[in-house]
mmCIF file of C-alpha atoms and ligand atoms in Angstrom:
data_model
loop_
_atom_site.group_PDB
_atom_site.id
_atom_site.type_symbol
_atom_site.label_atom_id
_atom_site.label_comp_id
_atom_site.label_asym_id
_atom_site.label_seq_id
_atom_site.Cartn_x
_atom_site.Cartn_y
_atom_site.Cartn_z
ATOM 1 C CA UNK P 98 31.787 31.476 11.171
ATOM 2 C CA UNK P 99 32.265 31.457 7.567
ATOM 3 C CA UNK P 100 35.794 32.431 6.482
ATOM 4 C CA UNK P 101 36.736 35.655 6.333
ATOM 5 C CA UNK P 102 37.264 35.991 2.721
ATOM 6 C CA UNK P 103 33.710 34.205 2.047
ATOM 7 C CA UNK P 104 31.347 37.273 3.330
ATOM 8 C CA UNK P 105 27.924 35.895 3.531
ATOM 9 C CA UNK P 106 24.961 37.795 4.788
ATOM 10 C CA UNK P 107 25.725 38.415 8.188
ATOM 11 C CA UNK P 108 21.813 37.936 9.476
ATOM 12 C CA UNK P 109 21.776 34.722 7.663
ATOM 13 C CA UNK P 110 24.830 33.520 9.515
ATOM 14 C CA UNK P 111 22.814 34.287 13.060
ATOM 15 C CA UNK P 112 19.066 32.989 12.179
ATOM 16 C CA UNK P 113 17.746 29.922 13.295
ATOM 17 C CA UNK P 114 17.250 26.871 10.811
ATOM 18 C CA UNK P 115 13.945 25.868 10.078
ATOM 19 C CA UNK P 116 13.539 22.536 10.707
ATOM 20 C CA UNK P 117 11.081 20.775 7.908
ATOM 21 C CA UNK P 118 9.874 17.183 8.447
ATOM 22 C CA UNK P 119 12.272 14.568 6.477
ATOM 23 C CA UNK P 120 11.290 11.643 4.297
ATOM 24 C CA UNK P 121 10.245 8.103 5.326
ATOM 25 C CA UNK P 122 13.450 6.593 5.359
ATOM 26 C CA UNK P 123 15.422 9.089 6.888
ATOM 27 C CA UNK P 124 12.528 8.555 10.046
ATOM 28 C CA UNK P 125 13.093 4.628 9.874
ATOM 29 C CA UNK P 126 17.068 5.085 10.376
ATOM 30 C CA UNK P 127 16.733 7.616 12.679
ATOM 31 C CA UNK P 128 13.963 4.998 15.116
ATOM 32 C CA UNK P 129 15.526 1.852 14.039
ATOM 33 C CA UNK P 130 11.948 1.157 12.456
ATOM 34 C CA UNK P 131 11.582 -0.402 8.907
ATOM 35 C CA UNK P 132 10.111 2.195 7.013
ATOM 36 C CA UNK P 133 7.479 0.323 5.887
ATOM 37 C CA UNK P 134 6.110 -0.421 9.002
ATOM 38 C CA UNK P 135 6.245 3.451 9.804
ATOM 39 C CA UNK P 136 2.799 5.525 10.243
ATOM 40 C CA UNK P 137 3.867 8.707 10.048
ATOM 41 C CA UNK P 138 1.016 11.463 10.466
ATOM 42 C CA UNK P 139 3.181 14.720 11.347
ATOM 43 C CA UNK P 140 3.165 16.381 7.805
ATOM 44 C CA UNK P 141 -0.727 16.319 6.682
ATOM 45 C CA UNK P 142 0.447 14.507 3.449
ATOM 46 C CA UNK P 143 -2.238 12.657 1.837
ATOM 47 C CA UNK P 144 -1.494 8.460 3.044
ATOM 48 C CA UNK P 145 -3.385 7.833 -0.243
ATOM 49 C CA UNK P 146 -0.527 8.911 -2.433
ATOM 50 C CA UNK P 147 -1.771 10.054 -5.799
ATOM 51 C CA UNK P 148 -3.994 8.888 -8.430
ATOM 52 C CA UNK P 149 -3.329 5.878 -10.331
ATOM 53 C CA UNK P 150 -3.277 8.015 -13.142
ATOM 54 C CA UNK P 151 -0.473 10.134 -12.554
ATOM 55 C CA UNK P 152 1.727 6.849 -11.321
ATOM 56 C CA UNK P 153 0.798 5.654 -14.854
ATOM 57 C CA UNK P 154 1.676 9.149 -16.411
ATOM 58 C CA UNK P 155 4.791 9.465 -14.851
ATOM 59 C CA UNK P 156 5.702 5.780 -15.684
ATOM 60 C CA UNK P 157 5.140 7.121 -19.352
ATOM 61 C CA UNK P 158 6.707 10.241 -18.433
ATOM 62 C CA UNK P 159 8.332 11.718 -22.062
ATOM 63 C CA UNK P 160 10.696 15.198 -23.277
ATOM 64 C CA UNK P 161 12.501 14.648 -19.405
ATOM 65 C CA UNK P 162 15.435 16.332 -20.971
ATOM 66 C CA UNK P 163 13.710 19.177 -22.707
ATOM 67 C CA UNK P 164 12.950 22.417 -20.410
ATOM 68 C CA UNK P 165 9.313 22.619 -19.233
ATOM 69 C CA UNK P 166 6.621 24.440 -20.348
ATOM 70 C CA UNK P 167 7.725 27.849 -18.428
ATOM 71 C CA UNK P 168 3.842 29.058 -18.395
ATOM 72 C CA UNK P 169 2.479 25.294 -17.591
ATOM 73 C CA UNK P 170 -0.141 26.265 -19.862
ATOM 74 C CA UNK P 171 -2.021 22.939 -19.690
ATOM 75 C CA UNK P 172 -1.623 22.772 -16.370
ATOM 76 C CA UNK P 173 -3.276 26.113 -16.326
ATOM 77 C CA UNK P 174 -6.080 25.701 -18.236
ATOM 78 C CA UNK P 175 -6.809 23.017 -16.419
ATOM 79 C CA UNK P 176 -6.630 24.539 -13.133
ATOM 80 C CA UNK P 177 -8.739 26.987 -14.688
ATOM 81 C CA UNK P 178 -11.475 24.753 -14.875
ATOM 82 C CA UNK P 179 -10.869 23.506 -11.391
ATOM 83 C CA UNK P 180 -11.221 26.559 -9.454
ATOM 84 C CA UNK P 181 -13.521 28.445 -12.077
ATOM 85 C CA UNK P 182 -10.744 31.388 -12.259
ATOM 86 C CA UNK P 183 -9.669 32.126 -15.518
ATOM 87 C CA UNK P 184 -5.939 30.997 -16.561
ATOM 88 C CA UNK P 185 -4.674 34.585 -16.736
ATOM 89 C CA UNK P 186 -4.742 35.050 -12.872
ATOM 90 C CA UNK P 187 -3.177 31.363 -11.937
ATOM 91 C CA UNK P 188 0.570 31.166 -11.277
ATOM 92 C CA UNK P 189 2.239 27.333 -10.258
ATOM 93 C CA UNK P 190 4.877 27.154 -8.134
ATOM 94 C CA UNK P 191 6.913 24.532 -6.652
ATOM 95 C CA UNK P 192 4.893 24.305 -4.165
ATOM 96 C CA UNK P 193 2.688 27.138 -2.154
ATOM 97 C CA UNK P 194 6.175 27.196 -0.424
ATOM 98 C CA UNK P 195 7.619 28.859 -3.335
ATOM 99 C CA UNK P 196 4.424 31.059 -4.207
ATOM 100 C CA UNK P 197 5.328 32.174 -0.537
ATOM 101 C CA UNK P 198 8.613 33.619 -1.722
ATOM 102 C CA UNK P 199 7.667 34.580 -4.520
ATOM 103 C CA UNK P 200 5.044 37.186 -3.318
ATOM 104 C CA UNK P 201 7.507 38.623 -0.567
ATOM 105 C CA UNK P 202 10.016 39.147 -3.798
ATOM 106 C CA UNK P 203 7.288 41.641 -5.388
ATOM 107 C CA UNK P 204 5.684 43.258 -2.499
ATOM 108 C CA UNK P 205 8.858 43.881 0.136
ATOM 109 C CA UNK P 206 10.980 46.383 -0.047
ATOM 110 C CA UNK P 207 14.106 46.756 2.889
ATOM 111 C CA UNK P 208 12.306 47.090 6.321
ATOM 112 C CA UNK P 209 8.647 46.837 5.073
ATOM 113 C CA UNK P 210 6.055 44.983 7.566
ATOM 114 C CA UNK P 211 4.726 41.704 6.729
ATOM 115 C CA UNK P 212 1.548 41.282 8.921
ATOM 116 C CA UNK P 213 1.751 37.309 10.134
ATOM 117 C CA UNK P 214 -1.566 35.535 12.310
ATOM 118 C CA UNK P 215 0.756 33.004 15.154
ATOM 119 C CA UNK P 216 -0.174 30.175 15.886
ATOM 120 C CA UNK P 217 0.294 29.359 12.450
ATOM 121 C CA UNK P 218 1.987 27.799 9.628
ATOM 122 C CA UNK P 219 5.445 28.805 10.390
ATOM 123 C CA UNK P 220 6.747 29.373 6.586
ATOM 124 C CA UNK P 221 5.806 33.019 6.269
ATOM 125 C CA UNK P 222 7.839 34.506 8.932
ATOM 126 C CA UNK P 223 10.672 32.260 8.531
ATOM 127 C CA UNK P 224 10.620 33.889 4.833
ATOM 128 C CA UNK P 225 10.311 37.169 5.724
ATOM 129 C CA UNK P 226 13.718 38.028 7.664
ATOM 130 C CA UNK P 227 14.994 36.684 4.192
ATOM 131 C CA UNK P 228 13.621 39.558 1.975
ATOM 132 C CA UNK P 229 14.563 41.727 4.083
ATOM 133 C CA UNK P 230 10.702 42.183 5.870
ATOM 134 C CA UNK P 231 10.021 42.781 9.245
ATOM 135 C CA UNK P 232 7.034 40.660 10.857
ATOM 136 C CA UNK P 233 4.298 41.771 13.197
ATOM 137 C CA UNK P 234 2.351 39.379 14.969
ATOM 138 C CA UNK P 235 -0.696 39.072 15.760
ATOM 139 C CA UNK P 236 -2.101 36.260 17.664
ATOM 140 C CA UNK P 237 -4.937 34.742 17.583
ATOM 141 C CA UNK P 238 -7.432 34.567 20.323
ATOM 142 C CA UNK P 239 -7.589 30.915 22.444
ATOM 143 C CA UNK P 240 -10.075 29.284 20.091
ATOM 144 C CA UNK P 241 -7.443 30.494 17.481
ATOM 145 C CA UNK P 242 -10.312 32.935 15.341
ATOM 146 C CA UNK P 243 -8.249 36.154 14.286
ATOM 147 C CA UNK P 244 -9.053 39.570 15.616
ATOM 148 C CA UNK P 245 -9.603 41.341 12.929
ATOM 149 C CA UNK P 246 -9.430 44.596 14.832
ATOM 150 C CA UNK P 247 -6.105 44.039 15.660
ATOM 151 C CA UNK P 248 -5.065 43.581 12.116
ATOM 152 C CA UNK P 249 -6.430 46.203 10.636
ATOM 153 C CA UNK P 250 -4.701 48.377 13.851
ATOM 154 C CA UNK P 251 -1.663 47.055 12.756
ATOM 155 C CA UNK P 252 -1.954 47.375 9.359
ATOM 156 C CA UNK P 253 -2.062 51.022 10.112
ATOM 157 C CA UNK P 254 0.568 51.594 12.430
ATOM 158 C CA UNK P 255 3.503 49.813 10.238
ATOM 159 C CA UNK P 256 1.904 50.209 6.794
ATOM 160 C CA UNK P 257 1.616 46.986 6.163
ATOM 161 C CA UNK P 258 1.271 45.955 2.650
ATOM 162 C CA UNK P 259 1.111 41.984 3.208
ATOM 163 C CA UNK P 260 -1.368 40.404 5.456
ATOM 164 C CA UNK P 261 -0.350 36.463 5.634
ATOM 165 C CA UNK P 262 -3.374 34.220 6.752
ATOM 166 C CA UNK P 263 -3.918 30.585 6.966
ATOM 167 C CA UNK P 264 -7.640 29.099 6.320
ATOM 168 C CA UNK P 265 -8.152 26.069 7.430
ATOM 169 C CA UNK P 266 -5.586 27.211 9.440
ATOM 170 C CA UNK P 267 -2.462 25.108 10.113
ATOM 171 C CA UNK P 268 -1.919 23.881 13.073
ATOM 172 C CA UNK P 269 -5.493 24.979 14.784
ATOM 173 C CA UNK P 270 -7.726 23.323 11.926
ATOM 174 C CA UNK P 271 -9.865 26.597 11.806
ATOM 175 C CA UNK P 272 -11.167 28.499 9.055
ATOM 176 C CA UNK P 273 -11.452 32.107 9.170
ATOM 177 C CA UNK P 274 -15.110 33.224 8.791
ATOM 178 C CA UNK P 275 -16.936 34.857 5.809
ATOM 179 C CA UNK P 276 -17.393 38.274 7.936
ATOM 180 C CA UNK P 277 -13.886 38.063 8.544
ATOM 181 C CA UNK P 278 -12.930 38.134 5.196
ATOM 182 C CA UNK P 279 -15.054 40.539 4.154
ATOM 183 C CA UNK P 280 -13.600 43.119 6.921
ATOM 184 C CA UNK P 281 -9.906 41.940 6.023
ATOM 185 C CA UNK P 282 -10.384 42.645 1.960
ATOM 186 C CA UNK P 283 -11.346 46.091 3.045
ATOM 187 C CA UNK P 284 -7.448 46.646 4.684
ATOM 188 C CA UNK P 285 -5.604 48.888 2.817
ATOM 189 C CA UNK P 286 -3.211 46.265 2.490
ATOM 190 C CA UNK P 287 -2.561 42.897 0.050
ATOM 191 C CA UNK P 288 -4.816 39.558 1.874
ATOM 192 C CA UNK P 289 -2.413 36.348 1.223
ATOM 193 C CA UNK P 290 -4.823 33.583 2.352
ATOM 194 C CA UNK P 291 -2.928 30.081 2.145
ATOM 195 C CA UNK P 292 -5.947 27.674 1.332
ATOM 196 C CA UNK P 293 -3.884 24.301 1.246
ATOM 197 C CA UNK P 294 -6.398 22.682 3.096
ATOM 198 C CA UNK P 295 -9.102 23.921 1.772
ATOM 199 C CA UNK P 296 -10.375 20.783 0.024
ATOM 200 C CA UNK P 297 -10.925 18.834 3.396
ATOM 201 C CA UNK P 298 -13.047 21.638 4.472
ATOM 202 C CA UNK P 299 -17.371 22.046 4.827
ATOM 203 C CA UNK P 300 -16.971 25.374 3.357
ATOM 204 C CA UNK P 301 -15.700 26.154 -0.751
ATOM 205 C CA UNK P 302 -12.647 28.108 -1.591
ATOM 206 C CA UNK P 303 -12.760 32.035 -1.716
ATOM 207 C CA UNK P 304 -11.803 31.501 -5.536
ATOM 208 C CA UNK P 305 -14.202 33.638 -6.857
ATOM 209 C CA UNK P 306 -13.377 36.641 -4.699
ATOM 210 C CA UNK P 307 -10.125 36.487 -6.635
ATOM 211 C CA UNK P 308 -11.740 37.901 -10.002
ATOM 212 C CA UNK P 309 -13.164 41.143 -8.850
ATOM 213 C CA UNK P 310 -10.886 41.780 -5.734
ATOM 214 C CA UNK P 311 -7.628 43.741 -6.100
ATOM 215 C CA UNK P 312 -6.275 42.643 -2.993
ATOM 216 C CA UNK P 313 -6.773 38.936 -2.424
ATOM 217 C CA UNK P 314 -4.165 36.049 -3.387
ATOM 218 C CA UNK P 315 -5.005 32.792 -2.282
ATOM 219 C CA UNK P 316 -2.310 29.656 -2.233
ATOM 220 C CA UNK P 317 -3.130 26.351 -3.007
ATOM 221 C CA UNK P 318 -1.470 23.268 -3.759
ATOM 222 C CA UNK P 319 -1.773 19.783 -4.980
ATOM 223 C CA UNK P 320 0.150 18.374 -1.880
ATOM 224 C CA UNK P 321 -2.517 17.576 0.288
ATOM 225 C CA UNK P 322 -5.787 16.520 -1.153
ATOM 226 C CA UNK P 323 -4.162 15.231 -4.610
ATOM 227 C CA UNK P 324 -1.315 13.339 -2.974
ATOM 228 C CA UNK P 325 2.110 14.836 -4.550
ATOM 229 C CA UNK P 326 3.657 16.312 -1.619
ATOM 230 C CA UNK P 327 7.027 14.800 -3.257
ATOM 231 C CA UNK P 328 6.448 16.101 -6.251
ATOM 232 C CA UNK P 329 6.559 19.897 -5.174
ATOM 233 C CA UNK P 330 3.231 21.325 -7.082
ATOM 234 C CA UNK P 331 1.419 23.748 -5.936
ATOM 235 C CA UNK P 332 -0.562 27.069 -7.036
ATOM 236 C CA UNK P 333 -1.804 30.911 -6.764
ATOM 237 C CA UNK P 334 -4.813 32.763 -7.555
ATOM 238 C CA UNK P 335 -3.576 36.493 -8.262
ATOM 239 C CA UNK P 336 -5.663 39.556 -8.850
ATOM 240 C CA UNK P 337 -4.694 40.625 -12.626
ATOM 241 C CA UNK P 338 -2.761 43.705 -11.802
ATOM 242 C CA UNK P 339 -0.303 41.696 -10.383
ATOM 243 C CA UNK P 340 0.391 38.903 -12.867
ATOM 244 C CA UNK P 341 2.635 40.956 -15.341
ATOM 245 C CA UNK P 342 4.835 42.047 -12.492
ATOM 246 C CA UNK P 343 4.910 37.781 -10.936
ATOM 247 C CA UNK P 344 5.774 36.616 -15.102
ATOM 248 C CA UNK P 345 8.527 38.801 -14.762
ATOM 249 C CA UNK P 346 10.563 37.657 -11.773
ATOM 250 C CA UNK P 347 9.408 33.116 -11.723
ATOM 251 C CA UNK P 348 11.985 31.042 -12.340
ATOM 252 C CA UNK P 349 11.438 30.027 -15.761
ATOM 253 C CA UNK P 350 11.421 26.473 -14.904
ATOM 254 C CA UNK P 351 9.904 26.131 -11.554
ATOM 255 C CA UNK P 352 7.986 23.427 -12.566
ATOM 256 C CA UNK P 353 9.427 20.354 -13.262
ATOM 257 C CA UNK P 354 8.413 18.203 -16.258
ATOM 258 C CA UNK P 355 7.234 15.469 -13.454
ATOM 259 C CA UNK P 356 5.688 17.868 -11.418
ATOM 260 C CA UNK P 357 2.994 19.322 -14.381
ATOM 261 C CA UNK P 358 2.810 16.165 -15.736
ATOM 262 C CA UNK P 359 1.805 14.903 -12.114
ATOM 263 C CA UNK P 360 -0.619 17.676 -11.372
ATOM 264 C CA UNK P 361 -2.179 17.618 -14.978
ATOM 265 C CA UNK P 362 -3.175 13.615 -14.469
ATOM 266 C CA UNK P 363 -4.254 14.808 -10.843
ATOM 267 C CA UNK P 364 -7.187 17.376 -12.420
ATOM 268 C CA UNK P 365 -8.150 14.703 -15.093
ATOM 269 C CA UNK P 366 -8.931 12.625 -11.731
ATOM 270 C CA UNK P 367 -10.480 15.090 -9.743
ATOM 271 C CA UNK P 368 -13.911 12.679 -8.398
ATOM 272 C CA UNK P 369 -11.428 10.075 -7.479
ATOM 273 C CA UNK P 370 -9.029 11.893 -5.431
ATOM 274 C CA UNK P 371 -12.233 13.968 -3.702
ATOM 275 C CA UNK P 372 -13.733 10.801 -2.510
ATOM 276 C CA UNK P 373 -10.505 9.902 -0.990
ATOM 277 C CA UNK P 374 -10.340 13.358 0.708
ATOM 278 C CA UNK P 375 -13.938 12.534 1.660
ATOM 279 C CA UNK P 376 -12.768 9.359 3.063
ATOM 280 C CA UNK P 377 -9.852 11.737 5.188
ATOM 281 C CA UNK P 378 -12.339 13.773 6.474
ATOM 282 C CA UNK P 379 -14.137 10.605 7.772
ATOM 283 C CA UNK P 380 -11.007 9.411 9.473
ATOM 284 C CA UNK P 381 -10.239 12.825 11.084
ATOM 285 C CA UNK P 382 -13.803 12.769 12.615
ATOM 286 C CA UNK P 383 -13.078 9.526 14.156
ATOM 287 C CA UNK P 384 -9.796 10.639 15.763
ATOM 288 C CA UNK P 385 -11.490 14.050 17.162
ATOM 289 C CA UNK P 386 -14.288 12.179 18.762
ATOM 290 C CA UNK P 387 -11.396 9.335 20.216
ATOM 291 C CA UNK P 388 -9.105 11.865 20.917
ATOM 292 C CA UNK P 389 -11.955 13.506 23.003
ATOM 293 C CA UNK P 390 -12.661 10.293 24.933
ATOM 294 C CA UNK P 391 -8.911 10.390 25.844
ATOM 295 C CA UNK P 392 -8.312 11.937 29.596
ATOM 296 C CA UNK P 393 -5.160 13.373 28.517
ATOM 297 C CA UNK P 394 -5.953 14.549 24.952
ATOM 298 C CA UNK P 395 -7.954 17.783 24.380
ATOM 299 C CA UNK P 396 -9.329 17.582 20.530
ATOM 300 C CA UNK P 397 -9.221 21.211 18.842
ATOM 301 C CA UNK P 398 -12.604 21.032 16.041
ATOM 302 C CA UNK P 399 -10.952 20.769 12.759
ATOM 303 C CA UNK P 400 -11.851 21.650 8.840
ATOM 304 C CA UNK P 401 -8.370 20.206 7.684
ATOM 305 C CA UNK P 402 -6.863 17.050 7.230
ATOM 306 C CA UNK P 403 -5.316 16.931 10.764
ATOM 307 C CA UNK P 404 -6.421 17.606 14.551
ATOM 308 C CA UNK P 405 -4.448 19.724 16.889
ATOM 309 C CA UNK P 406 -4.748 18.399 20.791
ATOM 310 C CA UNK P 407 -3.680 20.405 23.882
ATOM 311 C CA UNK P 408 -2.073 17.031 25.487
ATOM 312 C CA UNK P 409 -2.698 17.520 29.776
ATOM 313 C CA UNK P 410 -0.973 15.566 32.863
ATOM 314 C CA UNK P 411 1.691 14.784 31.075
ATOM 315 C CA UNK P 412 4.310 16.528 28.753
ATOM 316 C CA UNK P 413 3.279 16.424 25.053
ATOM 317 C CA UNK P 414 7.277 15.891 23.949
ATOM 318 C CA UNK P 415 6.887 13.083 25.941
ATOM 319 C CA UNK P 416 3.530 11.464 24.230
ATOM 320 C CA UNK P 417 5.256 12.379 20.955
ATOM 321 C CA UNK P 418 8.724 9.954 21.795
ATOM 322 C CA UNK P 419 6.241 7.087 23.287
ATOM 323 C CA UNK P 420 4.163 7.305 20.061
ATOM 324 C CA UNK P 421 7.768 7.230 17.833
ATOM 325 C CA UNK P 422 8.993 4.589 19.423
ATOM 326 C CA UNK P 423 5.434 2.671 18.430
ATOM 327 C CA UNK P 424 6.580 3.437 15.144
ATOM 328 C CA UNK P 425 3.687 6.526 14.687
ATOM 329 C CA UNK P 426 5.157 9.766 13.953
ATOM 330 C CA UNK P 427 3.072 12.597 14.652
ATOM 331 C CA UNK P 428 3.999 16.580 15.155
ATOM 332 C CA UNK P 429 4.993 18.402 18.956
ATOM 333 C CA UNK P 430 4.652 22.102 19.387
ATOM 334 C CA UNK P 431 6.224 23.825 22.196
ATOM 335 C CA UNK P 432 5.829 27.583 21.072
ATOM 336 C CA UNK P 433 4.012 30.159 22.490
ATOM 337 C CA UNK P 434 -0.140 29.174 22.391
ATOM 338 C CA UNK P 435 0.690 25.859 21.270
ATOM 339 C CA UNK P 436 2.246 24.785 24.705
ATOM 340 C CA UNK P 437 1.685 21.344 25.379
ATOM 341 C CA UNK P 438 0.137 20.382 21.775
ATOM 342 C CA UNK P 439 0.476 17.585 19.182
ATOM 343 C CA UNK P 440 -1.178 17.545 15.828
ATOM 344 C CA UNK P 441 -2.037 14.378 14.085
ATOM 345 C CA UNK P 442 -2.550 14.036 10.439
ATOM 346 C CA UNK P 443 -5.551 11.716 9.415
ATOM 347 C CA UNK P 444 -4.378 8.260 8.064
ATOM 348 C CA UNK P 445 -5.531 5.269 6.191
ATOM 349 C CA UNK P 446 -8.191 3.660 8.413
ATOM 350 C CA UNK P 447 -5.975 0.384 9.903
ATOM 351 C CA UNK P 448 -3.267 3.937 10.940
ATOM 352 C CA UNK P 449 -5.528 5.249 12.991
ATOM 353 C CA UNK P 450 -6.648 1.980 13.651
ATOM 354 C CA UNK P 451 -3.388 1.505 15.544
ATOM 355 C CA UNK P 452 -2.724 4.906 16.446
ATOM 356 C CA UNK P 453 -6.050 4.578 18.718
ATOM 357 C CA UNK P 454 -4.936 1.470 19.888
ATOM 358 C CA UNK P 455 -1.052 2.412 21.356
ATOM 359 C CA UNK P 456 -3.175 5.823 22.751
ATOM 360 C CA UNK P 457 -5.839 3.917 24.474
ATOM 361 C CA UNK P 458 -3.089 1.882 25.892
ATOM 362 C CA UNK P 459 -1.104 4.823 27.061
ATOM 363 C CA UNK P 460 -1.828 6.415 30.682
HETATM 364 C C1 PLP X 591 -0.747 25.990 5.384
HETATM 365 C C2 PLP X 591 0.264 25.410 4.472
HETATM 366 N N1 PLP X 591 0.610 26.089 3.376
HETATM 367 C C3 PLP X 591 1.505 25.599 2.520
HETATM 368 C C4 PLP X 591 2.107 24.383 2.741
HETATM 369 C C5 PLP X 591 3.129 23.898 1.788
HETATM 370 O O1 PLP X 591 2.514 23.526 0.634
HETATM 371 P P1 PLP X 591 3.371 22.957 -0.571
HETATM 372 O O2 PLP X 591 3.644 21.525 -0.278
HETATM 373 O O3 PLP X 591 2.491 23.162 -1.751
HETATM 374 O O4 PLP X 591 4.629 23.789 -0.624
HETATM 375 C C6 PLP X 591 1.768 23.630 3.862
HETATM 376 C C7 PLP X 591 2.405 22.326 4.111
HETATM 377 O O5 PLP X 591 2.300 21.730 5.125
HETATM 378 C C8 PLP X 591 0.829 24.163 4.757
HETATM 379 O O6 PLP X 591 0.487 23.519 5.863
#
């Protein structure tokens, strides 16, 4: 208990920590592993790192104590050109994390419904309770598809204005088909779709919904398939209406100086960093079809950067300590539909390398 004196939100004081992955180092003290000799594939960051052109920019990097650019106009523009939508509907963030936030800040008001798709990436219900927003869930089927039926149902009965969605979803892999979104955009509510993996998938972002829909947002980032997970960059796509109202209540400075300088060297590279994420996808295909050969590994089909696997006949916590003590890091899931699973990022080919090796090895 916080002292008396010091009165802190009481429903803060009784939640539940989230607990994030940690860096590198803080896995090598914790396994008595040098961190260089670590392989750690439980956080779908990019093993690449970034492009030798942003290590070179940031080397370089000038103005670090002047304020950033509060609109990351460059950074904009060139986004812009990335994702064909025009500057005027992109918003950066410090991360999709803080896009996240920032979207429950304009939409929730005390006791409003935030419509959330379990299993799934666990950030926007552990948000919600924070703005004040109740969450409804509503799971997916076993091959983790949404019911779209069942959205829309419960759109009605709590008036939800925020529908949270994940595509390629995290931790299933899936992508949530074109019908799909065609039946969700008709909601009477607000679509979120998180597309941070989108760049590792067969099928192209929903960006140009974004110009003549009211109701979609879509999150990206530059974490994943550009490499600056550290660096805290990521991005949303708004529908117009909304952008006066999301200039009015960003942090000014969000964005570090590092961060858009980053991201800005990232986009100048974009054919080198997509062959990399080509060369991902290869290396996630291998461990589906070895994870497949595995008695005790059942391979969920994957459009991300990282394959979920029901783990049978013996206790996935269990396979998840063996690998850590190998010196492989990878991420267990004991909630509700994800009994029994691990995921496993792709890595650098000689990771997986080894990470096939210590499995094979394993009975
Ligand atoms: C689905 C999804 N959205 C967002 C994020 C966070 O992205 P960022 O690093 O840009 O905050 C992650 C990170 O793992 C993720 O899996």
């Amino acid at each position: 208990m916080v002292q008396e004196k010091v009165r802190i939100r009481r429903d803060i004081e009784t939640m539940d920590a989230y607990t994030p992955t940690t860096s590198l180092d803080v896995f090598a003290e914790r396994l008595g592993i040098d961190a260089d000799k670590l392989i750690k594939l439980d956080a779908n960051e990019n093993p690449f790192g970034p492009s030798p052109r942003v290590i070179k920019a940031l080397a370089a990097l000038p103005n670090m104590h002047v304020y950033p650019d509060p609109e990351s106009g460059r950074l904009r523009d060139l986004l812009a050109d990335y994702t064909g939508v025009p500057a005027e509907q992109i918003l950066c963030g410090a991360g999709a994390d803080e896009l996240i936030e920032l979207i429950m800040q304009l939409f929730i008001e005390p006791g409003d419904v935030i419509i959330n798709t379990p299993p799934t990436f666990a950030m926007y219900s552990f948000n919600a309770p924070l703005y004040h927003a109740r969450v409804c869930d509503v799971y997916r089927r076993a091959d983790f598809s949404i019911d779209v039926a069942a959205i829309g149902e419960a759109v009605s009965r709590y008036d939800a204005k925020l529908v949270f969605l994940c595509s390629p979803n995290n931790p299933s892999g899936n992508l949530i088909s074109r019908d799909d979104i065609e039946a969700l955009l008709d909601l009477p509510a607000t679509i979120v779709i998180d597309e941070a993996y989108i760049e590792f998938a067969t099928r192209e972002s929903l960006a140009p919904l974004v110009m003549d829909r009211p109701n979609l947002i879509l999150l990206r980032t530059l974490s994943k398939w550009a490499g600056l997970a550290g660096l805290r960059i990521g991005y949303g796509l708004f529908p117009r209406a909304l952008m006066p109202q999301l200039w009015k209540i960003k942090q000014p400075y969000n964005v570090n100086v590092a961060a858009d300088l980053a991201a800005c060297a990232s986009l100048e590279d974009v054919d080198y960093l997509l062959e990399r994420v080509h060369q991902l996808v290869q290396q996630r295909e291998r461990l589906e079809s070895a994870f497949a050969e595995l008695p005790y590994l059942s391979p969920y089909p994957s459009q991300a950067n990282f394959v979920l696997n029901r783990v049978r006949g013996m206790a996935a916590g269990d396979l998840r300590d063996k690998l850590a003590r190998a010196g492989i890091i990878v991420r267990y899931y004991n909630t509700a539909r994800l009994d029994d699973c691990i995921r496993i990022s792709a890595g650098l080919p000689a990771q997986v390398d080894r990470l096939l090796d210590v499995l094979r090895r394993l009975r």
